[in-house]
């Protein structure tokens, strides 16, 4: 099994989104101002020996300027989306075409993870997502209660949605998904035990940044369930310590740059 990390562009947002207390005022510093962060949009291509190429998250669509509502583009501003950041080009750089992809696994259905499904419109490739995430996403858009993080363009009945159930799912041999509620009700992290490179855990947005994990400092405005987030933190921490795992956080550009020094891991 081989893991290729995909760099799918950059997103700029207020630090209060990924970090609890980002920009908070205090008695001695009553007006700290708002800081902004530039973060990476990250996906992964896993070459599975039996299944073939599997995608984990898809980034943003190439026509995000048309598809993302203006207010969303103000809050979550894509600041870099070059040719090489396109999902098709990133997959190509890893040695495959989109037509080779046998399965797509989405950690969750937020717009910067599932929006790249646009590349697969009209194809029958199975799209795996946790059942509770699928329900939450359609509900969040239909009621407007979580519109913005989820948007309608890819929440579309034409994709080949495959719902997963349970807290741990070995979807393919050695391709282990772990439910990590907090950022969303049923976000899935991916654990891969690679023969040479050891264990990798792709945490997706349970942790946007290394600071979330190492602080530990919970997510800010992007947190939905505080108590669940702490339980998920313990789940990842215990697993990572036990296995000596390398962690890939959902949006940390520095961690991505370090890990991208190797073309792939096997
Ligand atoms: Zn998210």
Coordinates of C-alpha atoms and ligand atoms in Angstrom, one line a residue:
X1 CA 0.0 0.0 0.0
X2 CA 1.3 3.5 -0.9
X3 CA 0.2 6.8 0.4
X4 CA 0.6 10.0 -1.7
X5 CA -0.4 13.3 0.1
X6 CA -2.0 15.8 -2.2
X7 CA -1.5 19.5 -1.9
X8 CA -4.8 21.0 -3.2
X9 CA -4.3 24.7 -2.6
X10 CA -4.4 27.3 0.1
X11 CA -7.2 28.8 2.1
X12 CA -7.1 31.9 4.3
X13 CA -9.4 32.4 7.2
X14 CA -9.6 34.1 10.6
X15 CA -7.7 32.2 13.3
X16 CA -10.8 32.1 15.4
X17 CA -12.1 29.3 13.0
X18 CA -9.4 26.7 13.8
X19 CA -8.3 27.8 17.3
X20 CA -10.5 28.3 20.3
X21 CA -9.8 31.7 21.8
X22 CA -8.0 32.9 18.7
X23 CA -8.1 36.7 18.9
X24 CA -9.8 36.7 22.3
X25 CA -9.6 39.9 24.3
X26 CA -8.4 40.0 27.9
X27 CA -8.3 42.6 30.7
X28 CA -4.7 43.4 29.9
X29 CA -5.1 43.2 26.2
X30 CA -8.6 44.4 25.4
X31 CA -8.1 44.8 21.7
X32 CA -5.8 42.1 20.3
X33 CA -7.2 42.3 16.7
X34 CA -8.0 39.3 14.5
X35 CA -5.2 37.2 13.1
X36 CA -5.5 35.4 9.8
X37 CA -4.1 32.0 8.9
X38 CA -3.1 30.6 5.6
X39 CA -3.8 26.8 5.6
X40 CA -3.5 24.0 3.1
X41 CA -6.3 22.0 1.4
X42 CA -5.2 18.4 1.7
X43 CA -6.2 15.1 0.1
X44 CA -4.6 11.7 -0.2
X45 CA -4.3 9.1 -2.8
X46 CA -3.9 5.6 -1.5
X47 CA -2.7 2.9 -3.9
X48 CA -4.3 -0.2 -2.4
X49 CA -2.9 -3.5 -3.6
X50 CA -6.3 -5.1 -4.1
X51 CA -8.7 -2.3 -4.7
X52 CA -6.5 0.1 -6.7
X53 CA -6.3 3.9 -6.3
X54 CA -8.5 5.3 -3.6
X55 CA -9.0 9.0 -2.9
X56 CA -9.4 10.3 0.6
X57 CA -11.0 13.8 0.3
X58 CA -11.3 15.8 -2.9
X59 CA -10.6 19.4 -2.0
X60 CA -12.4 22.3 -3.7
X61 CA -13.9 22.3 -7.2
X62 CA -12.0 24.2 -9.9
X63 CA -15.0 26.5 -10.5
X64 CA -15.3 27.4 -6.8
X65 CA -15.7 31.0 -7.7
X66 CA -19.1 30.2 -9.3
X67 CA -20.1 27.5 -6.9
X68 CA -19.2 28.9 -3.5
X69 CA -21.6 31.6 -2.2
X70 CA -19.9 35.1 -2.0
X71 CA -20.1 35.2 1.8
X72 CA -18.4 31.8 2.0
X73 CA -15.6 33.0 -0.2
X74 CA -15.2 36.0 2.1
X75 CA -14.9 33.8 5.2
X76 CA -12.9 30.9 3.6
X77 CA -10.9 32.6 0.9
X78 CA -9.1 30.3 -1.5
X79 CA -5.8 32.2 -1.9
X80 CA -3.9 29.7 -4.0
X81 CA -5.4 27.4 -6.7
X82 CA -2.9 26.9 -9.4
X83 CA -3.0 24.3 -12.2
X84 CA -1.0 21.9 -10.0
X85 CA -3.5 22.3 -7.1
X86 CA -6.3 20.9 -9.2
X87 CA -7.3 17.4 -8.0
X88 CA -6.9 15.9 -11.5
X89 CA -3.3 17.3 -11.8
X90 CA -2.4 16.3 -8.3
X91 CA -3.6 12.7 -9.0
X92 CA -1.7 12.8 -12.3
X93 CA 1.5 13.9 -10.4
X94 CA 1.0 10.7 -8.3
X95 CA 0.9 8.6 -11.5
X96 CA -2.8 8.1 -12.1
X97 CA -5.7 9.6 -13.9
X98 CA -9.1 10.3 -12.3
X99 CA -10.6 7.5 -14.4
X100 CA -8.3 5.0 -12.4
X101 CA -9.9 6.0 -9.1
X102 CA -11.8 3.0 -7.7
X103 CA -13.3 4.6 -4.6
X104 CA -13.6 7.9 -2.9
X105 CA -13.7 8.2 0.8
X106 CA -14.8 11.5 2.3
X107 CA -13.7 12.4 5.9
X108 CA -16.7 14.7 6.0
X109 CA -18.8 16.7 3.7
X110 CA -17.6 20.2 4.2
X111 CA -17.1 22.2 1.1
X112 CA -13.3 22.1 1.1
X113 CA -13.2 18.3 1.4
X114 CA -16.2 17.1 -0.7
X115 CA -16.4 20.0 -3.2
X116 CA -13.9 18.2 -5.6
X117 CA -16.6 15.6 -6.2
X118 CA -17.4 17.9 -9.1
X119 CA -14.6 16.1 -11.0
X120 CA -16.6 12.9 -10.7
X121 CA -20.0 14.1 -11.8
X122 CA -21.5 11.5 -14.1
X123 CA -19.1 8.7 -13.1
X124 CA -20.3 5.8 -11.0
X125 CA -17.4 5.6 -8.6
X126 CA -18.6 4.8 -5.1
X127 CA -18.4 7.7 -2.6
X128 CA -18.0 6.4 0.9
X129 CA -19.0 8.6 3.9
X130 CA -20.3 7.9 7.3
X131 CA -24.1 7.6 7.4
X132 CA -24.4 10.2 10.2
X133 CA -22.3 12.6 8.2
X134 CA -24.4 12.1 5.1
X135 CA -27.6 12.8 7.1
X136 CA -26.1 15.8 8.9
X137 CA -24.9 17.4 5.7
X138 CA -28.2 17.2 3.8
X139 CA -30.0 18.3 7.0
X140 CA -27.6 21.2 7.6
X141 CA -28.2 22.5 4.1
X142 CA -32.0 21.9 3.9
X143 CA -32.7 23.7 7.2
X144 CA -29.9 26.3 6.8
X145 CA -28.6 25.4 10.2
X146 CA -25.1 24.7 9.0
X147 CA -25.2 26.3 5.6
X148 CA -21.8 27.7 4.7
X149 CA -19.7 24.8 6.0
X150 CA -21.9 22.6 3.8
X151 CA -23.2 23.9 0.6
X152 CA -25.7 22.3 -1.9
X153 CA -23.7 22.0 -5.1
X154 CA -22.2 18.5 -4.3
X155 CA -25.0 17.4 -2.0
X156 CA -26.6 15.9 -4.9
X157 CA -28.5 12.6 -5.4
X158 CA -26.6 11.7 -8.6
X159 CA -23.4 10.6 -6.8
X160 CA -23.0 6.9 -5.9
X161 CA -23.2 7.5 -2.1
X162 CA -22.2 4.6 0.0
X163 CA -23.0 5.0 3.7
X164 CA -20.7 3.6 6.4
X165 CA -21.8 2.7 9.9
X166 CA -20.0 2.1 13.2
X167 CA -17.1 3.7 15.0
X168 CA -14.4 1.7 13.3
X169 CA -14.6 0.5 9.7
X170 CA -12.0 -1.5 8.0
X171 CA -13.3 -0.5 4.6
X172 CA -10.5 -2.2 2.7
X173 CA -7.8 -4.5 4.0
X174 CA -5.5 -2.3 6.2
X175 CA -7.5 0.8 5.3
X176 CA -9.0 1.7 8.7
X177 CA -11.5 4.5 9.3
X178 CA -12.1 5.8 12.8
X179 CA -15.1 7.9 13.7
X180 CA -14.0 11.2 15.3
X181 CA -17.0 13.3 16.2
X182 CA -16.6 17.0 17.3
X183 CA -16.0 19.1 14.2
X184 CA -18.9 17.2 12.6
X185 CA -21.0 14.3 14.1
X186 CA -19.3 11.6 12.1
X187 CA -16.0 12.8 10.7
X188 CA -13.8 9.9 9.7
X189 CA -10.0 9.7 10.3
X190 CA -7.9 7.3 8.3
X191 CA -5.3 5.0 9.7
X192 CA -2.9 3.2 7.5
X193 CA -0.2 0.8 8.7
X194 CA 2.4 1.0 6.0
X195 CA 5.1 -1.8 5.6
X196 CA 8.1 0.5 5.6
X197 CA 7.0 4.0 6.7
X198 CA 4.9 2.7 9.7
X199 CA 1.6 4.1 10.8
X200 CA 0.0 7.2 9.4
X201 CA -3.2 8.8 10.8
X202 CA -4.9 11.3 8.6
X203 CA -7.0 13.2 11.2
X204 CA -8.8 15.4 8.7
X205 CA -10.5 18.4 10.5
X206 CA -10.6 16.8 14.0
X207 CA -7.4 18.8 14.0
X208 CA -7.0 21.6 11.5
X209 CA -3.6 22.4 12.7
X210 CA -0.8 20.8 14.7
X211 CA -1.6 23.3 17.5
X212 CA -5.0 21.7 17.9
X213 CA -3.3 18.4 18.7
X214 CA -0.2 19.5 20.5
X215 CA -1.7 22.3 22.6
X216 CA -4.1 20.6 22.8
X217 CA -6.3 23.5 21.8
X218 CA -9.8 22.7 20.5
X219 CA -11.1 24.1 17.3
X220 CA -12.7 27.5 17.5
X221 CA -15.8 28.5 15.6
X222 CA -15.5 25.3 13.6
X223 CA -16.2 23.2 16.6
X224 CA -19.7 21.7 16.9
X225 CA -19.5 19.4 19.9
X226 CA -16.9 20.2 22.5
X227 CA -17.2 17.1 24.7
X228 CA -17.1 14.8 21.7
X229 CA -14.0 16.6 20.3
X230 CA -12.1 15.9 23.6
X231 CA -13.1 12.2 23.4
X232 CA -11.9 12.1 19.8
X233 CA -8.7 13.8 20.8
X234 CA -8.1 11.0 23.3
X235 CA -8.9 8.4 20.7
X236 CA -6.3 9.7 18.3
X237 CA -3.7 10.4 21.0
X238 CA -3.9 6.9 22.5
X239 CA -3.7 5.3 19.0
X240 CA -0.9 7.6 17.8
X241 CA 1.2 7.1 20.9
X242 CA 0.8 3.3 20.9
X243 CA 1.7 3.1 17.2
X244 CA 4.3 5.9 17.0
X245 CA 2.2 7.2 14.2
X246 CA 2.9 10.1 11.9
X247 CA -0.1 12.5 12.0
X248 CA -1.4 14.4 9.0
X249 CA -3.7 17.2 10.2
X250 CA -6.6 18.5 8.1
X251 CA -5.1 21.8 7.0
X252 CA -1.6 22.2 8.4
X253 CA 0.6 23.5 5.6
X254 CA 3.9 23.2 7.5
X255 CA 3.2 19.5 8.4
X256 CA 2.2 18.9 4.8
X257 CA 5.4 20.6 3.5
X258 CA 7.5 18.4 5.8
X259 CA 5.8 15.2 4.7
X260 CA 5.8 16.1 1.0
X261 CA 9.6 16.0 1.1
X262 CA 9.1 12.3 0.3
X263 CA 7.1 11.7 -2.9
X264 CA 5.1 8.9 -1.2
X265 CA 5.1 6.5 1.7
X266 CA 4.8 2.7 1.5
Ligands
LIG1 ZN1 -14.3 20.7 7.9

